[in-house]
Amino acid sequence: MSTHVFDQAITLTPEGDNRFRGHTSPAYANMVGPFGGITAATVLNAVIQHPALLGEPLSLTINYCAAVADGAFIVTALPVRTNRSTQHWTVAVTQPGANGDEDTVVTATVVTAARRETWSLDDEPMPEVAAPDQVQPLPLPEFSAWLKRYEMRPIEGPVPSVWDGSGTHSRTRLWLRDAEPRQLDLAGITGYADAFFPRVWLRRAKFVPAGTVSMTVYYHAGSAELARCPVGTWVLGQARAQAFRNGFFDQTAQLWSEDGRILVTTHQIVYYKE
Amino acid sequence: MSTHVFDQAITLTPEGDNRFRGHTSPAYANMVGPFGGITAATVLNAVIQHPALLGEPLSLTINYCAAVADGAFIVTALPVRTNRSTQHWTVAVTQPGANGDEDTVVTATVVTAARRETWSLDDEPMPEVAAPDQVQPLPLPEFSAWLKRYEMRPIEGPVPSVWDGSGTHSRTRLWLRDAEPRQLDLAGITGYADAFFPRVWLRRAKFVPAGTVSMTVYYHAGSAELARCPVGTWVLGQARAQAFRNGFFDQTAQLWSEDGRILVTTHQIVYYKE
């Protein structure tokens, strides 16, 4: 068992068919409930460690129904359809509610696939940016524990330092890695996919409450490719919004390995308060 | 009841709590099973006509687990979590399997929201393109019935006419509308979201089997905004891939109203054969 704080946070204990028990980690706490990326990685982990798993994760959609309360939770992962080379999963995270029922706090679907090598091509080249050691680590806001788990070096579109409504675009580019070095894997990059601060903060240079409602991750790299990256490697992240409308904006984002391979494309729809 | 062929195809009859009965439509048949966009619109329709609905669709993720067989199917739509202004749904489409069980052929999650007007901004401007009446309608391949239900005028990246491996990019821009004029609505644009031909055909100029595995749609426009568009209006669609890897590629796409408002951003992960 890894002693890395990330692996501790996503640890699940099997508890009967298709059920796993987990516990929130103070190390990945957000302002309300846990960092969404650690919840997504935990959901993925239930599928990865399920005895019926076929292949590896290809896509994940997670819907944040309610704040996960500090404490224990149950992840239920059901393989609802197994084909020759793909498998479809539905996942739910539940916690005891006020009335004693199990409340659903997260729903998710995961597709896994047994992939084989084919003609392949990256069609979104990594942007040309300064190397990580040439970029200043920008001090991150102190308001959430999970931010201390990552090292971020923003190349473009950092968290605004002045909240004066002067924003002109929504694109962030940054180098990203675990603060405590960790081997890249599918759970780890799932956390990275949710590591961008809300686009509305950048676009408006205005600090307003915001929270992810639904996130989708497409895994272009498999675990063998990720395992070939050295421990402590950087990942380049790029995120931007396409529309802010009536309380919700979208985010479209990419993650590349330090040597320029696309690892993940990911999207989310995010609530924002006026 | 509308007599438009699209509305007939997505018609559902309530059959007990949370259950709706539908039937595949020959008018929207694809090579194997129905056009994915009509299935997605049918799933959305179950949520829209559910008596417990709060607000309007904000996001949809649909996973195509297996080909939907010609004939009847059941859509089960469950409101698993209702908050003050958002609601989370899980949806499944089932059909009788060979052994008499109900086989799951589609899984989906939908988030609906009661939205109010806020500061809003389109951050992905509509590309400057020729007006629909200045673009030639390209004859579409005849291999699928559903293609006859749409009128498409490709501005860039049409279906290749020569399959010689000469592809250089994966971006298609096209004007799109129902062949039989129909008022834009949330179900209708859900169909549009899946109307792009597989990016791998364009990128490689090579005809290989391909099929959507999972699609996500984010609805930036609500039904009132769509209802203000004139019947017979065009929608500008843009789609491109970011990565083709080991049997699966992604597609990221946008739909704009004819007057340049972003209506939908949408993503999918698609299987392709070498």
Coordinates of C-alpha atoms in Angstrom, one line a residue:
Chain A
M1 CA 0.0 0.0 0.0
S2 CA 1.4 3.4 -1.0
T3 CA 1.8 5.8 1.8
H4 CA 1.3 8.8 -0.6
V5 CA -1.3 11.1 0.7
F6 CA -3.2 10.8 -2.6
D7 CA -3.4 7.0 -2.4
Q8 CA -4.5 7.2 1.2
A9 CA -7.3 9.6 0.3
I10 CA -8.7 7.4 -2.5
T11 CA -8.4 4.1 -0.5
L12 CA -11.5 2.0 -0.7
T13 CA -12.3 -1.2 1.3
P14 CA -14.5 -3.8 -0.4
E15 CA -17.7 -4.3 1.6
G16 CA -19.8 -6.9 -0.2
D17 CA -20.7 -7.1 -3.9
N18 CA -20.1 -3.9 -5.8
R19 CA -19.7 -1.9 -2.6
F20 CA -16.7 -0.1 -1.3
R21 CA -16.2 2.0 1.8
G22 CA -14.2 5.2 1.7
H23 CA -13.5 8.1 4.0
T24 CA -12.9 11.8 3.2
S25 CA -9.4 13.1 3.7
P26 CA -8.6 16.4 5.4
A27 CA -5.6 16.7 3.2
Y28 CA -7.8 17.1 0.1
A29 CA -10.5 19.3 1.8
N30 CA -12.0 22.1 -0.3
M31 CA -14.0 25.1 1.0
V32 CA -17.2 22.9 1.2
G33 CA -16.6 19.1 1.1
P34 CA -13.6 17.5 -0.6
F35 CA -11.8 18.7 -3.7
G36 CA -13.9 17.4 -6.7
G37 CA -10.8 15.8 -8.3
I38 CA -10.2 13.5 -5.3
T39 CA -13.8 12.4 -5.4
A40 CA -13.5 11.7 -9.1
A41 CA -10.3 9.7 -8.5
T42 CA -12.1 7.7 -5.8
V43 CA -15.0 6.9 -8.1
L44 CA -12.5 5.7 -10.8
N45 CA -10.6 3.7 -8.1
A46 CA -13.8 1.7 -7.3
V47 CA -14.0 0.6 -11.0
I48 CA -10.2 0.0 -11.2
Q49 CA -10.2 -2.3 -8.2
H50 CA -13.5 -4.0 -9.0
P51 CA -12.9 -7.8 -9.6
A52 CA -15.1 -7.7 -12.8
L53 CA -13.1 -5.0 -14.5
L54 CA -12.5 -5.3 -18.3
G55 CA -9.6 -3.2 -19.6
E56 CA -8.9 0.3 -18.4
P57 CA -10.9 3.5 -18.0
L58 CA -11.7 5.2 -21.3
S59 CA -14.1 7.9 -20.1
L60 CA -15.6 9.1 -16.8
T61 CA -18.5 11.4 -16.2
I62 CA -19.1 12.5 -12.6
N63 CA -22.0 14.5 -11.4
Y64 CA -21.6 16.3 -8.1
C65 CA -25.1 16.1 -6.6
A66 CA -24.4 17.5 -3.2
A67 CA -21.4 18.3 -1.0
V68 CA -19.8 15.2 0.3
A69 CA -19.9 15.4 4.1
D70 CA -16.7 14.8 6.1
G71 CA -16.6 11.2 7.1
A72 CA -17.3 7.8 5.7
F73 CA -19.1 7.1 2.4
I74 CA -20.1 4.1 0.3
V75 CA -19.1 3.8 -3.4
T76 CA -21.3 1.4 -5.4
A77 CA -19.9 0.4 -8.8
L78 CA -22.0 -1.7 -11.1
P79 CA -20.8 -3.3 -14.4
V80 CA -24.2 -2.9 -16.2
R81 CA -23.0 -4.1 -19.6
T82 CA -19.9 -6.0 -20.6
N83 CA -19.1 -6.4 -24.3
R84 CA -16.2 -8.0 -26.0
S85 CA -13.8 -5.1 -25.6
T86 CA -15.8 -2.4 -23.7
Q87 CA -17.6 -2.3 -20.4
H88 CA -20.1 0.2 -19.0
W89 CA -20.3 1.1 -15.4
T90 CA -22.7 3.1 -13.2
V91 CA -21.4 4.4 -10.0
A92 CA -22.9 6.2 -7.0
V93 CA -21.5 7.7 -3.8
T94 CA -23.9 7.6 -0.9
Q95 CA -23.8 8.8 2.7
P96 CA -26.4 8.5 5.5
G97 CA -28.9 11.3 5.3
A98 CA -30.7 13.2 8.0
N99 CA -33.6 10.8 7.9
G100 CA -31.5 7.6 8.0
D101 CA -31.8 6.9 4.3
E102 CA -28.8 6.6 2.1
D103 CA -28.5 10.0 0.3
T104 CA -26.9 10.1 -3.2
V105 CA -24.1 12.7 -3.2
V106 CA -22.4 11.7 -6.5
T107 CA -23.5 9.8 -9.6
A108 CA -21.1 8.7 -12.3
T109 CA -20.7 6.6 -15.4
V110 CA -17.5 5.0 -16.5
V111 CA -16.6 3.2 -19.7
T112 CA -13.6 0.9 -19.7
A113 CA -12.0 -0.7 -22.7
A114 CA -9.5 -3.3 -23.6
R115 CA -7.4 -1.3 -26.1
R116 CA -4.9 -2.4 -28.6
E117 CA -2.3 -0.4 -30.6
T118 CA -3.7 1.3 -33.7
W119 CA -2.9 4.2 -36.0
S120 CA -2.8 7.1 -33.6
L121 CA -2.2 10.8 -33.8
D122 CA -2.3 13.8 -31.5
D123 CA -4.4 16.5 -33.2
E124 CA -4.1 19.2 -30.5
P125 CA -0.4 19.9 -30.3
M126 CA 1.0 21.0 -26.9
P127 CA 1.4 24.7 -27.0
E128 CA 5.0 26.1 -27.0
V129 CA 5.6 27.3 -23.5
A130 CA 8.5 28.0 -21.2
A131 CA 10.0 24.9 -19.4
P132 CA 8.8 24.3 -15.8
D133 CA 12.1 25.4 -14.3
Q134 CA 11.8 28.8 -16.1
V135 CA 8.4 29.5 -14.7
Q136 CA 7.9 31.0 -11.2
P137 CA 5.8 29.0 -8.8
L138 CA 3.0 31.3 -8.1
P139 CA 1.9 31.2 -4.4
L140 CA -1.6 29.6 -4.4
P141 CA -4.4 31.0 -2.3
E142 CA -4.5 29.5 1.1
F143 CA -8.2 28.9 1.4
S144 CA -8.2 25.2 0.6
A145 CA -6.1 22.3 2.0
W146 CA -6.1 20.4 -1.4
L147 CA -4.2 23.2 -3.1
K148 CA -1.2 22.4 -0.9
R149 CA -1.2 18.9 -2.5
Y150 CA -0.2 20.2 -5.9
E151 CA 2.6 22.4 -7.3
M152 CA 1.4 24.7 -10.0
R153 CA 3.4 27.0 -12.2
P154 CA 1.1 29.3 -14.2
I155 CA 2.4 30.3 -17.6
E156 CA -0.8 32.2 -18.6
G157 CA -4.0 33.1 -16.8
P158 CA -3.0 32.8 -13.1
V159 CA -5.6 33.4 -10.4
P160 CA -6.1 37.2 -10.6
S161 CA -4.3 39.2 -7.9
V162 CA -6.6 42.1 -8.3
W163 CA -10.4 41.6 -8.4
D164 CA -11.3 44.7 -10.4
G165 CA -13.4 43.3 -13.2
S166 CA -10.6 43.7 -15.7
G167 CA -10.5 40.1 -17.1
T168 CA -10.1 39.8 -20.8
H169 CA -9.9 36.0 -21.5
S170 CA -10.6 32.7 -19.8
R171 CA -7.5 30.6 -20.7
T172 CA -5.0 29.3 -18.2
R173 CA -1.9 27.4 -19.0
L174 CA 0.1 25.9 -16.2
W175 CA 2.6 23.2 -15.2
L176 CA 1.2 20.9 -12.6
R177 CA 2.4 18.0 -10.5
D178 CA 1.9 16.5 -7.1
A179 CA 3.7 18.4 -4.4
E180 CA 4.8 15.1 -2.9
P181 CA 6.2 13.3 -5.9
R182 CA 4.0 10.5 -7.2
Q183 CA 4.0 8.2 -10.2
L184 CA 1.5 9.3 -12.8
D185 CA -1.5 7.0 -13.1
L186 CA -5.1 7.1 -14.2
A187 CA -6.4 8.1 -10.8
G188 CA -3.8 10.7 -10.5
I189 CA -4.5 12.4 -13.8
T190 CA -8.2 12.3 -12.9
G191 CA -7.4 14.6 -10.0
Y192 CA -5.3 16.9 -12.2
A193 CA -8.4 17.2 -14.6
D194 CA -10.2 19.1 -11.9
A195 CA -7.3 21.2 -10.6
F196 CA -8.1 24.4 -12.6
F197 CA -9.6 27.2 -10.6
P198 CA -13.0 28.5 -11.9
R199 CA -12.8 30.2 -15.3
V200 CA -15.3 32.9 -14.2
W201 CA -12.7 34.2 -11.7
L202 CA -10.2 34.8 -14.6
R203 CA -12.7 36.0 -17.2
R204 CA -14.3 38.6 -14.9
A205 CA -11.4 39.2 -12.5
K206 CA -14.2 38.9 -10.0
F207 CA -14.3 36.5 -7.1
V208 CA -17.7 34.8 -7.0
P209 CA -18.7 31.4 -5.6
A210 CA -18.5 28.6 -8.1
G211 CA -18.6 24.8 -8.1
T212 CA -18.4 22.0 -10.6
V213 CA -21.7 20.3 -11.4
S214 CA -20.6 17.7 -13.9
M215 CA -17.1 16.7 -15.2
T216 CA -16.2 14.4 -18.1
V217 CA -12.7 13.0 -18.6
Y218 CA -11.5 11.1 -21.7
Y219 CA -8.3 9.0 -21.1
H220 CA -6.1 9.0 -24.2
A221 CA -3.1 7.5 -22.3
G222 CA -3.3 4.1 -20.6
S223 CA -1.6 3.1 -17.4
A224 CA 1.4 1.6 -19.2
E225 CA 2.1 4.9 -21.0
L226 CA 1.7 6.8 -17.7
A227 CA 4.0 4.4 -15.9
R228 CA 6.8 5.3 -18.3
C229 CA 6.8 8.9 -17.1
P230 CA 9.4 9.6 -14.5
V231 CA 8.2 10.2 -10.9
G232 CA 8.0 13.9 -10.3
T233 CA 7.4 14.7 -14.0
W234 CA 5.3 17.8 -14.9
V235 CA 2.0 17.8 -16.7
L236 CA 1.0 20.8 -18.9
G237 CA -2.6 21.8 -18.3
Q238 CA -4.7 24.2 -20.5
A239 CA -8.2 25.2 -19.7
R240 CA -10.7 27.8 -21.1
A241 CA -14.4 28.5 -21.1
Q242 CA -16.6 28.7 -24.2
A243 CA -19.7 30.1 -22.7
F244 CA -20.9 31.7 -19.4
R245 CA -24.7 31.8 -19.4
N246 CA -27.3 32.3 -16.7
G247 CA -25.4 30.8 -13.8
F248 CA -23.3 28.1 -15.5
F249 CA -20.2 28.1 -17.6
D250 CA -18.3 25.3 -19.4
Q251 CA -14.6 24.5 -19.2
T252 CA -12.7 22.6 -21.9
A253 CA -9.2 21.5 -21.0
Q254 CA -6.3 19.3 -22.0
L255 CA -3.4 17.7 -20.1
W256 CA -0.1 16.9 -21.9
S257 CA 2.9 14.9 -20.6
E258 CA 6.1 16.9 -20.2
D259 CA 7.3 15.5 -23.5
G260 CA 4.2 16.6 -25.3
R261 CA 1.9 13.7 -25.5
I262 CA -1.8 14.4 -24.9
L263 CA -2.9 12.4 -21.9
V264 CA -6.4 13.6 -21.2
T265 CA -9.1 15.9 -22.6
T266 CA -11.7 17.0 -20.1
H267 CA -14.8 19.1 -19.8
Q268 CA -17.0 20.4 -17.1
I269 CA -20.1 22.5 -16.5
V270 CA -19.7 24.8 -13.5
Y271 CA -22.2 26.7 -11.4
Y272 CA -21.4 30.4 -10.7
K273 CA -23.1 33.0 -8.6
E274 CA -23.6 36.4 -10.0
Chain B
M1 CA -49.0 16.2 -30.8
S2 CA -46.5 17.3 -33.5
T3 CA -46.6 15.4 -36.6
H4 CA -42.9 16.1 -37.4
V5 CA -41.0 12.9 -38.0
F6 CA -38.5 13.9 -35.2
D7 CA -41.2 14.3 -32.6
Q8 CA -42.8 11.0 -33.7
A9 CA -39.4 9.3 -33.3
I10 CA -38.8 10.6 -29.7
T11 CA -42.4 9.9 -28.5
L12 CA -42.6 8.2 -25.2
T13 CA -45.6 6.8 -23.5
P14 CA -45.6 6.8 -19.6
E15 CA -45.8 3.2 -18.3
G16 CA -45.8 3.4 -14.5
D17 CA -43.5 5.3 -12.2
N18 CA -40.3 6.6 -13.9
R19 CA -40.8 4.3 -16.9
F20 CA -41.6 5.3 -20.5
R21 CA -42.1 3.1 -23.6
G22 CA -40.6 4.1 -26.9
H23 CA -40.1 2.6 -30.3
T24 CA -37.2 3.0 -32.8
S25 CA -38.1 5.0 -35.9
P26 CA -37.0 3.7 -39.4
A27 CA -36.7 7.4 -40.4
Y28 CA -33.7 7.8 -38.1
A29 CA -32.1 4.4 -38.7
N30 CA -28.3 4.4 -38.9
M31 CA -26.1 1.6 -40.3
V32 CA -26.5 -0.5 -37.1
G33 CA -29.4 0.6 -34.8
P34 CA -30.7 4.1 -34.6
F35 CA -28.8 7.4 -35.1
G36 CA -27.2 8.2 -31.7
G37 CA -28.6 11.7 -31.8
I38 CA -32.2 10.4 -31.8
T39 CA -31.5 8.1 -28.9
A40 CA -29.9 11.0 -27.0
A41 CA -33.0 13.2 -27.7
T42 CA -35.3 10.4 -26.6
V43 CA -33.4 10.0 -23.3
L44 CA -33.6 13.8 -22.8
N45 CA -37.3 13.6 -23.6
A46 CA -38.0 11.2 -20.8
V47 CA -36.5 13.7 -18.3
I48 CA -38.3 16.6 -19.9
Q49 CA -41.7 14.9 -19.7
H50 CA -41.2 13.4 -16.2
P51 CA -43.7 14.9 -13.7
A52 CA -41.0 15.5 -11.1
L53 CA -38.8 17.6 -13.4
L54 CA -37.1 20.7 -11.9
G55 CA -36.0 23.3 -14.4
E56 CA -34.5 22.4 -17.7
P57 CA -31.6 20.3 -19.0
L58 CA -28.2 21.7 -18.2
S59 CA -26.1 18.7 -19.2
L60 CA -26.5 15.2 -20.6
T61 CA -24.1 12.4 -20.8
I62 CA -25.2 9.3 -22.7
N63 CA -23.2 6.1 -23.0
Y64 CA -24.0 3.8 -25.9
C65 CA -23.6 0.3 -24.4
A66 CA -24.9 -1.7 -27.3
A67 CA -26.8 -1.2 -30.5
V68 CA -30.5 -0.5 -29.9
A69 CA -32.4 -3.2 -31.7
D70 CA -35.3 -2.2 -34.0
G71 CA -38.5 -2.2 -32.0
A72 CA -39.7 -1.2 -28.6
F73 CA -37.6 -0.1 -25.7
I74 CA -38.1 1.1 -22.1
V75 CA -36.6 4.4 -20.8
T76 CA -36.3 4.5 -17.0
A77 CA -35.6 8.0 -15.7
L78 CA -34.9 8.4 -12.0
P79 CA -34.6 11.8 -10.2
V80 CA -32.0 10.6 -7.7
R81 CA -31.3 14.0 -6.1
T82 CA -33.3 17.2 -6.1
N83 CA -31.7 20.3 -4.7
R84 CA -33.1 23.8 -4.5
S85 CA -32.2 24.8 -8.0
T86 CA -30.6 21.6 -9.6
Q87 CA -31.7 18.1 -10.0
H88 CA -29.7 14.9 -10.9
W89 CA -31.1 12.1 -13.0
T90 CA -30.0 8.7 -13.9
V91 CA -31.5 7.2 -17.1
A92 CA -31.3 3.7 -18.7
V93 CA -32.7 2.3 -21.9
T94 CA -33.4 -1.4 -21.8
Q95 CA -34.7 -4.0 -24.2
P96 CA -35.6 -7.6 -23.7
G97 CA -32.4 -9.7 -24.1
A98 CA -32.0 -13.2 -25.6
N99 CA -32.5 -14.8 -22.2
G100 CA -35.6 -12.8 -21.3
D101 CA -33.9 -10.4 -19.0
E102 CA -33.9 -6.7 -19.6
D103 CA -30.6 -5.8 -21.3
T104 CA -29.2 -2.3 -20.7
V105 CA -28.4 -0.7 -24.1
V106 CA -27.9 2.9 -23.0
T107 CA -27.0 4.5 -19.7
A108 CA -27.2 8.3 -19.1
T109 CA -27.0 11.0 -16.5
V110 CA -28.8 14.3 -16.9
V111 CA -28.6 17.4 -14.7
T112 CA -31.4 19.9 -14.9
A113 CA -31.5 23.4 -13.4
A114 CA -33.8 26.2 -12.7
R115 CA -31.8 29.0 -14.2
R116 CA -32.1 32.7 -13.8
E117 CA -30.6 35.6 -15.7
T118 CA -27.1 36.5 -14.7
W119 CA -24.0 38.2 -16.2
S120 CA -23.4 36.1 -19.3
L121 CA -20.8 36.1 -22.0
D122 CA -19.9 34.0 -25.1
D123 CA -16.2 33.2 -24.9
E124 CA -16.0 31.2 -28.2
P125 CA -17.1 33.5 -30.9
M126 CA -18.9 32.1 -33.9
P127 CA -16.4 31.7 -36.7
E128 CA -16.8 34.1 -39.7
V129 CA -18.2 31.9 -42.4
A130 CA -20.3 32.3 -45.6
A131 CA -24.0 32.6 -45.1
P132 CA -26.1 29.4 -45.6
D133 CA -27.5 30.6 -49.0
Q134 CA -23.9 31.0 -50.3
V135 CA -22.9 27.5 -49.5
Q136 CA -23.6 24.5 -51.7
P137 CA -25.6 21.7 -50.1
L138 CA -23.2 18.8 -50.5
P139 CA -25.0 15.6 -51.4
L140 CA -24.8 13.3 -48.3
P141 CA -23.8 9.7 -48.5
E142 CA -26.9 7.5 -48.9
F143 CA -26.0 4.8 -46.5
S144 CA -28.2 5.9 -43.6
A145 CA -31.8 6.9 -43.4
W146 CA -31.2 9.5 -40.7
L147 CA -29.0 11.6 -42.9
K148 CA -32.1 12.4 -45.0
R149 CA -33.6 14.0 -42.0
Y150 CA -31.1 16.8 -42.0
E151 CA -29.9 19.4 -44.4
M152 CA -26.2 20.0 -44.2
R153 CA -24.1 22.6 -46.0
P154 CA -20.4 22.0 -45.3
I155 CA -18.2 25.1 -45.3
E156 CA -15.0 23.3 -44.3
G157 CA -14.1 19.6 -43.8
P158 CA -16.8 17.8 -45.8
V159 CA -17.0 14.0 -45.9
P160 CA -14.0 13.2 -48.1
S161 CA -14.9 12.4 -51.7
V162 CA -11.6 10.5 -52.3
W163 CA -10.4 8.0 -49.6
D164 CA -6.7 8.1 -50.4
G165 CA -5.2 8.8 -46.9
S166 CA -4.6 12.5 -47.8
G167 CA -6.4 14.0 -44.7
T168 CA -4.6 17.0 -43.1
H169 CA -7.0 18.2 -40.3
S170 CA -10.1 17.1 -38.4
R171 CA -12.2 20.2 -38.4
T172 CA -15.6 20.4 -40.0
R173 CA -17.8 23.6 -40.1
L174 CA -21.3 23.2 -41.5
W175 CA -24.7 24.8 -41.6
L176 CA -27.2 22.4 -40.3
R177 CA -31.0 22.2 -40.0
D178 CA -33.9 19.7 -40.1
A179 CA -34.8 18.8 -43.7
E180 CA -38.5 19.2 -42.7
P181 CA -38.6 22.6 -40.9
R182 CA -39.0 22.3 -37.1
Q183 CA -38.9 24.7 -34.2
L184 CA -35.5 24.5 -32.4
D185 CA -35.8 23.0 -28.9
L186 CA -33.6 21.2 -26.4
A187 CA -34.4 17.7 -27.9
G188 CA -33.8 19.0 -31.4
I189 CA -30.3 20.4 -30.7
T190 CA -29.4 17.2 -28.8
G191 CA -29.9 15.4 -32.1
Y192 CA -27.8 18.1 -33.9
A193 CA -25.0 17.5 -31.3
D194 CA -24.4 14.0 -32.8
A195 CA -24.8 14.9 -36.4
F196 CA -21.1 15.2 -37.3
F197 CA -19.6 12.3 -39.2
P198 CA -16.6 10.5 -37.6
R199 CA -13.6 12.8 -37.4
V200 CA -11.3 9.9 -38.3
W201 CA -12.8 9.8 -41.8
L202 CA -11.7 13.4 -42.3
R203 CA -8.4 13.3 -40.6
R204 CA -7.2 10.2 -42.4
A205 CA -9.3 10.4 -45.6
K206 CA -9.9 6.8 -44.9
F207 CA -13.2 5.1 -44.4
V208 CA -13.1 2.9 -41.3
P209 CA -15.9 1.7 -39.0
A210 CA -16.5 4.1 -36.1
G211 CA -19.2 4.6 -33.5
T212 CA -19.8 6.9 -30.6
V213 CA -19.2 5.3 -27.2
S214 CA -20.1 8.3 -24.9
M215 CA -21.4 11.8 -25.6
T216 CA -21.8 14.8 -23.3
V217 CA -23.9 17.9 -24.2
Y218 CA -23.9 21.2 -22.3
Y219 CA -27.0 23.3 -22.9
H220 CA -26.1 27.0 -22.8
A221 CA -29.4 28.1 -24.3
G222 CA -32.7 27.3 -22.6
S223 CA -36.0 26.5 -24.3
A224 CA -37.3 30.1 -24.3
E225 CA -34.2 31.3 -26.2
L226 CA -34.5 28.4 -28.7
A227 CA -38.2 29.2 -29.1
R228 CA -37.3 32.7 -30.3
C229 CA -35.4 31.3 -33.3
P230 CA -37.6 31.2 -36.4
V231 CA -38.7 27.8 -37.7
G232 CA -36.3 26.7 -40.5
T233 CA -33.3 28.7 -39.0
W234 CA -29.8 27.3 -39.5
V235 CA -27.4 26.3 -36.8
L236 CA -23.6 26.5 -37.4
G237 CA -21.8 23.4 -36.2
Q238 CA -18.1 23.1 -35.7
A239 CA -16.4 19.8 -34.7
R240 CA -12.8 18.6 -34.4
A241 CA -10.8 15.9 -32.8
Q242 CA -7.9 16.4 -30.3
A243 CA -6.5 12.9 -30.1
F244 CA -6.8 9.6 -31.9
R245 CA -5.3 6.9 -29.8
N246 CA -5.4 3.1 -29.8
G247 CA -8.9 2.7 -31.1
F248 CA -10.7 5.8 -29.8
F249 CA -10.7 9.5 -30.7
D250 CA -12.4 12.4 -29.1
Q251 CA -14.6 15.1 -30.7
T252 CA -15.1 18.6 -29.3
A253 CA -17.9 20.6 -30.9
Q254 CA -20.0 23.7 -30.7
L255 CA -23.4 24.8 -32.1
W256 CA -24.3 28.4 -32.7
S257 CA -27.6 30.0 -33.7
E258 CA -27.7 31.6 -37.1
D259 CA -27.3 35.0 -35.4
G260 CA -24.2 33.9 -33.5
R261 CA -25.2 32.8 -30.0
I262 CA -23.6 29.7 -28.6
L263 CA -26.3 27.1 -28.0
V264 CA -24.4 24.0 -27.1
T265 CA -20.9 22.7 -26.5
T266 CA -20.6 19.0 -26.8
H267 CA -17.9 16.3 -26.6
Q268 CA -17.7 12.6 -27.4
I269 CA -15.4 9.7 -27.4
V270 CA -15.6 7.5 -30.4
Y271 CA -14.5 4.0 -31.3
Y272 CA -12.6 3.5 -34.6
K273 CA -11.3 0.5 -36.3
E274 CA -7.9 0.5 -37.8

